[in-house]
CSV table of C-alpha atoms in Angstrom, one decimal:
chain,number,residue,atom,x,y,z
D,9,UNK,CA,10.9,4.3,-6.2
D,10,UNK,CA,9.4,4.5,-2.7
D,11,UNK,CA,11.4,5.9,0.2
D,12,UNK,CA,11.0,7.3,3.7
D,13,UNK,CA,13.2,10.0,5.2
D,14,UNK,CA,13.3,10.7,9.0
D,15,UNK,CA,14.9,13.5,10.9
D,16,UNK,CA,18.4,12.7,12.0
D,17,UNK,CA,18.9,11.5,15.5
D,18,UNK,CA,19.5,10.8,18.2
D,19,UNK,CA,17.0,12.9,20.1
D,20,UNK,CA,17.4,13.5,23.8
D,21,UNK,CA,14.7,15.1,25.9
D,22,UNK,CA,13.8,15.7,29.5
D,23,UNK,CA,10.6,14.1,30.9
D,24,UNK,CA,7.4,16.0,30.1
D,25,UNK,CA,9.0,17.7,27.1
D,26,UNK,CA,7.2,18.0,23.7
D,27,UNK,CA,8.4,15.5,21.0
D,28,UNK,CA,8.3,15.9,17.2
D,29,UNK,CA,10.0,13.4,14.9
D,30,UNK,CA,9.8,14.4,11.3
D,31,UNK,CA,9.0,12.0,8.5
D,32,UNK,CA,8.6,12.6,4.8
D,33,UNK,CA,8.0,10.1,2.1
D,34,UNK,CA,8.2,9.5,-1.7
D,35,UNK,CA,5.8,7.0,-3.2
D,36,UNK,CA,4.7,6.0,-6.7
D,37,UNK,CA,1.2,5.4,-5.5
D,38,UNK,CA,-1.1,6.3,-2.6
D,39,UNK,CA,0.6,4.7,0.5
D,40,UNK,CA,-0.6,3.8,3.9
D,41,UNK,CA,1.7,5.3,6.6
D,42,UNK,CA,2.9,3.8,9.9
D,43,UNK,CA,5.0,4.5,12.9
D,44,UNK,CA,6.7,1.5,14.5
D,45,UNK,CA,8.6,1.5,17.8
D,46,UNK,CA,11.5,-0.7,18.9
D,47,UNK,CA,12.1,-0.9,22.6
D,48,UNK,CA,15.5,-2.3,23.7
D,49,UNK,CA,15.7,-6.0,23.2
D,50,UNK,CA,12.3,-6.3,21.7
D,51,UNK,CA,10.8,-6.6,18.2
D,52,UNK,CA,9.2,-3.9,16.2
D,53,UNK,CA,5.7,-2.9,17.4
D,54,UNK,CA,3.1,-0.9,15.5
D,55,UNK,CA,2.6,2.4,17.3
D,56,UNK,CA,0.0,4.0,15.0
D,57,UNK,CA,-1.1,4.2,11.4
D,58,UNK,CA,-3.1,6.2,8.8
D,59,UNK,CA,-4.4,5.0,5.5
D,60,UNK,CA,-5.6,8.1,3.8
D,61,UNK,CA,-5.0,11.8,3.5
D,62,UNK,CA,-5.9,13.9,6.6
D,63,UNK,CA,-6.3,10.8,8.8
D,64,UNK,CA,-4.8,11.1,12.2
D,65,UNK,CA,-3.3,8.0,13.8
D,66,UNK,CA,-3.0,8.0,17.6
D,67,UNK,CA,-1.9,5.7,20.4
D,68,UNK,CA,-0.4,6.0,23.9
D,69,UNK,CA,-0.4,9.8,23.6
D,70,UNK,CA,1.4,9.8,20.3
D,71,UNK,CA,-0.2,11.3,17.2
D,72,UNK,CA,0.6,11.7,13.5
D,73,UNK,CA,-1.4,13.2,10.7
D,74,UNK,CA,-1.2,12.0,7.0
D,75,UNK,CA,-0.4,15.2,5.0
D,76,UNK,CA,-0.6,14.4,1.3
D,77,UNK,CA,0.2,18.0,0.2
D,78,UNK,CA,3.5,17.9,2.1
D,79,UNK,CA,4.1,14.1,1.8
D,80,UNK,CA,4.7,14.0,5.6
D,81,UNK,CA,3.7,12.0,8.6
D,82,UNK,CA,5.4,13.7,11.6
D,83,UNK,CA,5.2,12.0,15.0
D,84,UNK,CA,4.3,14.1,18.0
D,85,UNK,CA,3.7,13.7,21.7
D,86,UNK,CA,2.8,16.4,24.1
D,87,UNK,CA,4.6,15.1,27.2
D,88,UNK,CA,7.2,12.3,26.9
D,89,UNK,CA,8.1,9.8,29.6
D,90,UNK,CA,11.2,7.9,30.4
D,91,UNK,CA,9.4,4.7,29.2
D,92,UNK,CA,9.1,6.3,25.7
D,93,UNK,CA,12.9,5.8,25.2
D,94,UNK,CA,13.2,3.7,22.1
D,95,UNK,CA,13.9,3.7,18.4
D,96,UNK,CA,11.0,5.0,16.2
D,97,UNK,CA,10.6,4.1,12.6
D,98,UNK,CA,8.4,5.7,10.0
D,99,UNK,CA,7.2,3.3,7.3
D,100,UNK,CA,4.9,3.0,4.3
D,101,UNK,CA,3.2,0.4,2.2
D,102,UNK,CA,1.5,0.7,-1.1
D,103,UNK,CA,-0.9,-2.2,-0.7
D,104,UNK,CA,-2.3,-3.9,2.3
D,105,UNK,CA,-0.4,-7.1,2.9
D,106,UNK,CA,2.7,-6.0,0.9
D,107,UNK,CA,6.2,-5.1,2.0
D,108,UNK,CA,7.0,-2.2,4.3
D,109,UNK,CA,9.5,0.5,3.3
D,110,UNK,CA,11.2,2.0,6.4
D,111,UNK,CA,13.0,5.1,7.3
D,112,UNK,CA,16.4,4.9,9.0
D,113,UNK,CA,14.9,5.3,12.5
D,114,UNK,CA,15.3,7.9,15.2
D,115,UNK,CA,16.7,7.0,18.6
D,116,UNK,CA,14.8,8.8,21.4
D,117,UNK,CA,16.2,9.0,24.9
D,118,UNK,CA,14.1,10.6,27.7
D,119,UNK,CA,15.9,11.6,30.9
D,120,UNK,CA,14.1,11.9,34.2
N,27,UNK,CA,-1.4,-15.9,22.2
N,28,UNK,CA,2.1,-16.6,21.0
N,29,UNK,CA,3.8,-14.0,18.8
N,30,UNK,CA,6.3,-14.4,16.1
N,31,UNK,CA,9.4,-16.3,17.3
N,32,UNK,CA,12.8,-16.5,15.8
N,33,UNK,CA,15.8,-18.7,16.5
N,34,UNK,CA,18.6,-18.5,17.2
N,35,UNK,CA,18.5,-15.0,18.8
N,36,UNK,CA,22.2,-14.6,18.2
N,37,UNK,CA,24.5,-16.3,15.7
N,38,UNK,CA,28.2,-15.8,15.2
N,39,UNK,CA,29.6,-17.3,12.0
N,40,UNK,CA,33.1,-17.4,10.6
N,41,UNK,CA,33.3,-15.9,7.1
N,42,UNK,CA,32.5,-18.6,4.6
N,43,UNK,CA,30.2,-20.6,6.8
N,44,UNK,CA,26.6,-21.3,6.0
N,45,UNK,CA,23.9,-20.3,8.4
N,46,UNK,CA,20.2,-21.0,8.7
N,47,UNK,CA,17.8,-18.7,10.5
N,48,UNK,CA,14.3,-19.9,11.6
N,49,UNK,CA,11.0,-18.0,11.9
N,50,UNK,CA,7.8,-19.3,13.5
N,51,UNK,CA,5.0,-17.0,12.5
N,52,UNK,CA,1.7,-16.5,14.4
N,53,UNK,CA,-0.5,-19.5,13.8
N,54,UNK,CA,-2.8,-19.0,10.9
N,55,UNK,CA,-0.9,-16.1,9.4
N,56,UNK,CA,-0.6,-16.8,5.7
N,57,UNK,CA,1.8,-14.0,4.8
N,58,UNK,CA,5.4,-14.0,6.0
N,59,UNK,CA,8.2,-11.4,5.4
N,60,UNK,CA,11.9,-11.3,5.9
N,61,UNK,CA,13.7,-8.1,6.5
N,62,UNK,CA,17.4,-7.2,7.0
N,63,UNK,CA,18.3,-4.5,9.5
N,64,UNK,CA,21.9,-3.2,9.4
N,65,UNK,CA,23.3,-1.4,12.5
N,66,UNK,CA,21.7,2.0,12.8
N,67,UNK,CA,19.5,1.6,9.8
N,68,UNK,CA,15.8,0.8,9.2
N,69,UNK,CA,14.8,-2.7,8.1
N,70,UNK,CA,15.0,-3.5,4.4
N,71,UNK,CA,12.8,-6.0,2.7
N,72,UNK,CA,14.3,-9.3,1.6
N,73,UNK,CA,11.5,-11.7,0.6
N,74,UNK,CA,7.8,-12.5,1.0
N,75,UNK,CA,5.7,-15.7,1.2
N,76,UNK,CA,2.0,-16.3,0.9
N,77,UNK,CA,1.5,-19.7,2.3
N,78,UNK,CA,4.3,-21.8,0.8
N,79,UNK,CA,4.6,-19.7,-2.3
N,80,UNK,CA,7.5,-17.2,-2.5
N,81,UNK,CA,5.8,-14.4,-4.3
N,82,UNK,CA,8.6,-11.8,-4.1
N,83,UNK,CA,12.3,-12.3,-3.6
N,84,UNK,CA,13.5,-9.1,-5.2
N,85,UNK,CA,15.2,-7.9,-2.0
N,86,UNK,CA,17.5,-10.8,-1.6
N,87,UNK,CA,21.0,-9.2,-2.0
N,88,UNK,CA,22.7,-12.1,-3.7
N,89,UNK,CA,22.3,-15.7,-4.8
N,90,UNK,CA,23.9,-16.7,-1.5
N,91,UNK,CA,20.6,-15.9,0.2
N,92,UNK,CA,17.8,-18.4,0.0
N,93,UNK,CA,14.5,-18.6,1.8
N,94,UNK,CA,11.9,-21.4,2.0
N,95,UNK,CA,8.5,-22.1,3.7
N,96,UNK,CA,7.7,-25.6,2.5
N,97,UNK,CA,4.5,-26.2,4.5
N,98,UNK,CA,3.3,-22.7,4.7
N,99,UNK,CA,4.1,-22.1,8.3
N,100,UNK,CA,7.7,-22.2,9.6
N,101,UNK,CA,10.2,-20.4,7.3
N,102,UNK,CA,14.0,-20.6,7.1
N,103,UNK,CA,16.4,-18.0,5.7
N,104,UNK,CA,19.7,-19.6,4.6
N,105,UNK,CA,22.8,-17.7,3.9
N,106,UNK,CA,25.6,-19.5,2.1
N,107,UNK,CA,29.3,-18.6,2.3
N,108,UNK,CA,28.6,-15.8,4.7
N,109,UNK,CA,30.5,-12.5,4.3
N,110,UNK,CA,31.1,-9.7,6.7
N,111,UNK,CA,28.6,-7.5,5.0
N,112,UNK,CA,25.9,-10.0,5.9
N,113,UNK,CA,26.2,-9.0,9.6
N,114,UNK,CA,22.9,-7.6,10.5
N,115,UNK,CA,19.7,-8.3,12.4
N,116,UNK,CA,17.3,-10.5,10.4
N,117,UNK,CA,13.6,-9.8,11.2
N,118,UNK,CA,10.6,-11.9,10.4
N,119,UNK,CA,7.1,-10.6,10.3
N,120,UNK,CA,3.7,-12.3,9.6
N,121,UNK,CA,0.2,-11.1,8.8
N,122,UNK,CA,-3.1,-12.2,7.3
N,123,UNK,CA,-6.1,-10.6,5.7
N,124,UNK,CA,-8.0,-11.1,8.9
N,125,UNK,CA,-5.8,-8.5,10.6
N,126,UNK,CA,-7.0,-4.9,10.3
N,127,UNK,CA,-4.9,-3.1,7.6
N,128,UNK,CA,-2.8,-6.2,7.4
N,129,UNK,CA,-0.7,-5.1,10.3
N,130,UNK,CA,2.7,-6.9,10.3
N,131,UNK,CA,3.7,-8.6,13.5
N,132,UNK,CA,7.5,-8.8,14.0
N,133,UNK,CA,9.6,-11.3,15.8
N,134,UNK,CA,12.6,-10.2,18.0
N,135,UNK,CA,15.1,-10.9,15.2
N,136,UNK,CA,18.3,-12.9,14.9
N,137,UNK,CA,21.5,-10.9,15.2
N,138,UNK,CA,24.1,-12.4,12.9
N,139,UNK,CA,27.7,-11.5,13.3
N,140,UNK,CA,30.2,-12.7,10.7
N,141,UNK,CA,33.8,-12.7,11.8
């Protein structure tokens, strides 16, 4: 079956620190990969995506590269801000318009 | 424009009660998904509609769970004879082929607590 594994959390960083959240996946086909973010009290929002190998998704200073050889899609940001505090979910889908399979989520807290 | 809305935002039910959770998707979005998110976990797929047709209900955990979308817009997720293990946040998402990569837009969720 299809699955997504994220690094265990929670993660606590100081402002301006470098962030990496690891994500690896198992899929029966050739998936599209996503990072979603959930701010406190809000719904899930798409942060970035990549649809084929070696694609780099980027948004709001966050980046992730689709690595087919290591089945990974790690999320990075060079300098985090307090406002980045949220829960981050890695997800995949095998077909556009079909269900998403999510990882368990990683809680990020950034302290000033 | 308006996003996906869900109601109620919070629901407390006694064990054994029936509940109904509503989802209003973005206008014109033909695809609608329901997910269940247990505390500290990622969302898990429950069911999928394209217009009024329920094309996939393989994620519904038991026959106590039932979803409908009779006119292809608003959807209702019904849980009969609620159990404590049904306590979770229920998320609705919508999308359409006109959206790049079929990005799914999520509502804020309904937090169900069964006591």
